[in-house]
XYZ file of C-alpha atoms in Angstrom:
336
model
C 24.006 -7.469 -46.266
C 23.386 -5.618 -42.933
C 20.615 -6.507 -40.353
C 18.195 -4.169 -41.998
C 18.521 -5.785 -45.404
C 18.101 -9.103 -43.900
C 14.736 -8.151 -42.218
C 13.548 -6.632 -45.593
C 14.378 -9.809 -47.264
C 12.503 -11.692 -44.747
C 9.328 -9.673 -45.069
C 9.699 -9.863 -48.882
C 9.434 -13.495 -48.725
C 6.463 -13.219 -46.211
C 4.483 -11.117 -48.298
C 5.204 -12.962 -51.614
C 4.024 -16.178 -49.949
C 0.896 -14.643 -48.333
C -0.260 -13.173 -51.696
C 0.016 -16.636 -53.127
C -1.724 -18.605 -50.503
C -3.282 -16.386 -47.649
C -2.456 -19.138 -45.293
C -2.507 -18.791 -41.201
C 1.063 -20.213 -41.329
C 2.308 -17.222 -43.238
C 0.270 -14.671 -41.056
C 2.019 -16.223 -37.789
C 5.333 -15.718 -39.681
C 4.247 -12.173 -39.807
C 3.821 -11.879 -36.134
C 7.220 -13.336 -35.635
C 8.649 -10.625 -38.031
C 6.718 -7.979 -35.771
C 8.545 -9.144 -32.673
C 11.835 -9.199 -34.292
C 11.454 -5.992 -35.577
C 10.580 -4.641 -32.070
C 13.655 -6.201 -30.633
C 15.737 -4.629 -33.433
C 13.979 -1.384 -32.703
C 13.013 -0.990 -36.328
C 10.403 1.774 -36.343
C 7.047 0.952 -38.056
C 7.392 3.707 -40.442
C 10.628 1.797 -41.833
C 8.388 -1.349 -42.424
C 5.660 0.689 -44.200
C 8.619 1.913 -46.463
C 9.865 -1.668 -47.119
C 6.156 -2.675 -47.825
C 5.493 0.222 -50.333
C 8.762 -0.708 -52.098
C 7.941 -4.181 -52.436
C 4.647 -3.351 -54.015
C 6.079 -1.352 -56.537
C 8.748 -4.114 -57.535
C 6.101 -6.621 -57.420
C 3.261 -4.584 -59.107
C 4.946 -2.256 -61.540
C 1.499 -0.950 -62.845
C 0.104 -0.394 -59.460
C -2.116 2.944 -59.289
C -0.164 5.758 -58.195
C -2.920 6.936 -55.927
C -2.541 3.500 -53.796
C 1.437 4.376 -53.502
C 0.858 7.994 -52.482
C -1.742 6.693 -49.745
C 1.112 5.155 -48.040
C 2.647 8.470 -47.531
C -0.189 9.351 -45.314
C 0.207 6.066 -43.342
C 3.903 6.643 -42.997
C 3.330 10.192 -41.298
C 0.830 8.325 -38.984
C 3.263 5.681 -38.080
C 5.968 8.301 -37.314
C 3.689 9.814 -34.442
C 2.531 6.484 -33.615
C 6.280 5.212 -33.261
C 7.201 8.292 -31.229
C 4.446 7.671 -28.865
C 4.912 4.042 -28.572
C 8.680 4.640 -27.861
C 7.589 7.037 -25.057
C 5.257 4.539 -23.783
C 7.687 1.769 -23.433
C 9.902 4.238 -21.951
C 7.460 5.303 -19.201
C 6.711 1.460 -18.904
C 10.214 0.673 -18.045
C 10.380 3.519 -15.560
C 7.212 2.302 -14.032
C 8.655 -1.063 -13.277
C 11.548 0.223 -12.146
C 9.775 2.500 -9.698
C 7.418 -0.610 -8.795
C 10.728 -3.025 -7.980
C 12.141 0.049 -6.175
C 8.770 0.246 -4.038
C 8.916 -3.444 -3.291
C 12.529 -3.320 -1.930
C 11.667 -0.365 0.305
C 8.377 -2.213 1.420
C 10.346 -5.149 2.220
C 12.903 -2.909 4.208
C 10.255 -1.056 5.793
C 8.851 -4.432 7.062
C 12.240 -5.412 8.265
C 12.942 -2.002 10.103
C 9.348 -1.383 11.638
C 8.595 -5.043 12.314
C 7.455 -5.690 15.949
C 6.249 -9.058 17.433
C 3.263 -9.587 19.501
C 4.423 -10.265 23.045
C 3.468 -13.160 25.103
C 2.175 -11.397 28.406
C 0.917 -13.506 31.420
C -2.708 -12.524 32.214
C -3.181 -10.577 28.794
C -4.607 -12.011 25.516
C -3.293 -9.684 22.536
C -4.059 -9.313 18.892
C -2.544 -7.050 16.129
C -2.704 -6.634 12.555
C -1.511 -3.954 10.241
C -2.070 -3.969 6.589
C -0.932 -1.346 3.936
C -3.345 -0.008 1.658
C -0.531 0.179 -1.103
C 3.169 -0.709 -0.958
C 4.330 1.526 1.907
C 2.446 1.642 5.244
C 1.978 4.862 6.866
C 0.727 2.986 10.007
C 2.751 1.849 12.778
C 2.404 -0.177 16.017
C 4.960 -1.064 18.489
C 4.971 -3.275 21.720
C 7.732 -3.052 24.539
C 7.350 -5.658 27.418
C 9.707 -4.092 29.974
C 10.759 -6.006 33.077
C 7.407 -7.922 33.356
C 5.448 -5.434 35.212
C 4.591 -3.151 32.227
C 3.194 -3.595 28.747
C 3.734 -0.420 26.332
C 1.851 -0.162 23.223
C 2.010 2.610 20.601
C -0.043 3.068 17.439
C 0.794 5.785 15.015
C -0.385 7.237 11.776
C 1.385 9.432 9.367
C -0.699 12.162 7.490
C 0.909 11.497 4.218
C 1.426 8.519 2.404
C 4.220 6.536 0.389
C 8.197 6.624 0.968
C 8.112 10.079 2.926
C 5.635 8.459 5.360
C 7.649 5.344 5.764
C 10.757 7.530 6.534
C 8.665 9.169 9.171
C 7.810 6.060 10.686
C 11.509 4.789 10.703
C 12.279 7.938 12.690
C 9.574 7.445 15.199
C 10.565 3.763 15.596
C 14.378 4.586 16.261
C 13.034 7.570 18.326
C 11.100 5.198 20.641
C 14.074 2.559 20.617
C 16.057 5.454 22.144
C 13.645 5.809 25.012
C 14.781 4.353 28.400
C 13.784 0.951 28.896
C 11.659 1.696 31.903
C 9.487 4.021 30.197
C 7.979 6.998 31.894
C 4.229 8.024 31.749
C 2.828 7.894 28.287
C 2.325 11.824 28.182
C 5.774 12.157 28.767
C 6.703 9.666 26.201
C 4.515 11.688 23.726
C 6.367 14.939 24.617
C 9.816 13.599 23.952
C 8.589 12.264 20.563
C 6.867 15.260 19.770
C 10.395 17.383 19.981
C 11.961 14.771 17.819
C 9.189 15.228 15.046
C 9.018 18.880 15.251
C 12.578 19.235 14.590
C 13.151 16.589 11.967
C 9.894 16.344 9.978
C 8.957 18.309 7.337
C 6.256 21.050 8.361
C 3.769 19.748 5.826
C 3.790 16.164 7.424
C 2.296 15.459 11.146
C 1.636 12.150 13.057
C -0.990 11.082 15.194
C -0.069 8.729 17.803
C -1.765 6.782 21.022
C 0.376 5.550 23.642
C -0.456 3.353 26.485
C 1.232 1.598 29.201
C -0.621 -1.527 30.930
C 0.419 -1.967 34.402
C 0.049 -5.770 35.031
C 0.487 -5.678 38.690
C -2.767 -3.648 39.288
C -4.369 -4.165 35.833
C -4.415 -0.275 35.098
C -4.207 1.001 31.718
C -2.659 4.701 31.403
C -2.631 6.344 28.316
C -2.158 9.622 26.145
C -3.100 10.670 22.662
C -1.703 13.057 20.065
C -4.412 13.599 17.928
C -5.158 9.853 17.176
C -8.188 8.163 16.385
C -10.128 7.329 19.456
C -10.414 3.782 20.424
C -12.840 1.667 22.365
C -13.218 -0.028 25.709
C -15.233 -3.074 26.018
C -16.800 -3.752 29.634
C -17.191 -7.285 30.191
C -19.520 -6.692 32.925
C -22.230 -4.825 31.195
C -21.374 -5.924 27.618
C -21.074 -2.146 26.598
C -18.519 -0.406 24.262
C -17.489 3.264 25.059
C -14.954 5.410 23.342
C -11.521 5.775 24.706
C -11.338 9.690 25.162
C -8.033 11.178 25.044
C -7.464 14.460 23.028
C -3.927 16.141 22.123
C -2.394 17.841 19.538
C -0.726 16.112 16.673
C 3.038 15.313 16.829
C 5.299 18.075 15.033
C 2.901 21.165 15.160
C 4.518 22.764 18.534
C 7.314 21.386 20.287
C 6.102 22.921 23.493
C 3.027 21.037 23.668
C 1.883 19.180 26.769
C -0.079 15.946 26.836
C -2.710 15.042 29.252
C -2.655 11.283 30.919
C -5.779 9.125 31.475
C -6.309 5.916 33.469
C -8.438 3.185 32.975
C -8.938 0.139 35.270
C -9.265 -2.977 33.642
C -11.328 -5.943 35.015
C -11.316 -9.693 33.707
C -12.558 -9.949 30.251
C -12.337 -6.134 29.679
C -11.087 -5.274 26.201
C -8.893 -2.030 25.029
C -9.378 -1.575 21.116
C -6.736 0.573 19.453
C -6.709 1.365 15.664
C -6.108 3.761 12.781
C -8.537 5.662 10.851
C -8.230 3.289 8.188
C -10.422 0.902 10.384
C -12.977 3.615 11.091
C -13.138 5.363 7.754
C -13.779 1.880 5.867
C -15.774 3.171 2.766
C -18.793 1.630 1.125
C -20.907 2.956 -1.862
C -22.828 4.629 0.793
C -20.017 6.465 2.425
C -17.941 5.502 5.595
C -19.192 2.809 7.796
C -20.789 3.868 11.130
C -19.346 3.326 14.565
C -21.906 0.700 15.441
C -21.119 -1.151 12.259
C -17.593 -1.631 13.602
C -18.522 -2.662 16.935
C -21.250 -5.151 15.582
C -18.490 -6.944 13.806
C -16.235 -7.115 16.958
C -19.232 -8.284 19.052
C -19.859 -11.201 16.564
C -16.186 -12.656 17.593
C -16.090 -11.869 21.392
C -15.941 -15.669 22.268
C -12.793 -16.031 19.902
C -8.983 -14.946 20.823
C -7.969 -11.350 20.363
C -5.995 -12.177 17.301
C -9.025 -14.055 16.033
C -11.175 -11.142 16.363
C -8.620 -8.990 14.745
C -8.353 -11.230 11.631
C -12.042 -11.713 11.267
C -12.788 -7.936 11.461
C -10.206 -7.345 9.039
C -11.630 -9.856 6.530
C -15.327 -8.653 7.027
C -14.243 -4.988 6.461
C -12.186 -6.019 3.304
C -15.053 -7.783 2.039
C -17.361 -4.896 2.671
C -15.005 -2.565 0.573
C -14.889 -5.133 -2.319
C -11.308 -6.146 -1.352
C -9.928 -2.720 -1.956
C -8.251 -0.851 0.995
C -8.411 2.975 0.631
C -6.300 3.564 3.583
C -3.795 1.637 5.852
C -5.543 -0.642 8.400
C -4.303 -1.270 11.954
C -6.114 -2.860 14.772
C -4.918 -3.992 18.030
C -6.749 -5.524 21.091
C -5.590 -6.200 24.480
C -8.055 -8.085 26.480
C -7.382 -8.879 30.251
C -7.873 -13.043 30.531
C -10.661 -14.186 32.923
């Protein structure tokens, strides 16, 4: 007796017992039979054929119309079985892709991970949260010989694995720069040439690059089409945008970038972010700039990292805990 004959005999016993007692126990046996049939890859139409044959055996005088109705059910189940197999195949592939994405995300976190430096005279907070598995945002700190703190924040116009690969390339291009970094505009021009030569023309990268001079407390910065940050003036208690314009990385290898300077007094803050922060969305559309700044104002008495964490949680709650874009927020505050 082969396996299918064994399954047919099992189904016969279940059917006979149920016709006699209609018990819940027998129905449960039917569920177990169903699971075994799936494991044995027995298609549903074959089970219907077994059921039809058993009815003919148990009820020789059964009306022919009833038996004929099983022919329709057989055809329906053939289509259902094919659709179910396709569904299972797609589900398996989806699980494989999800597993690969999780591995890729872990690798990205390892490759692009950067630590927040402990810098005398500065309070630093940073947080980057991907909207999906892979992060299209990137931030990086380099504390050189103690005199300068370099900070970069970038955003790939694109998502998923291609964006992650672009960020990996940017990270290693930045690592290849001299330890004593030159001016921010020169850094962007160097990275721009790398991106233009190595990235698909359909993908572009925005980046803000700044160098904080710890000796004179001046912040030098340049932007390649990145979201404008904010400056908090402790003396006046006012926020203002950090204006720095420049072409996205990867458009034209001959692009030149302007450099700007900001004097930093005790208590002043530099706020850098990606568009996932300013473009947080509610049912009524994007949040206003003033809304974001109001959230920051609530937590000015806290450390920079606590401010970043609280603002993220507030904006996440505002969006019903669903991020539509990668979120990156950095705060540099000169200690009083």
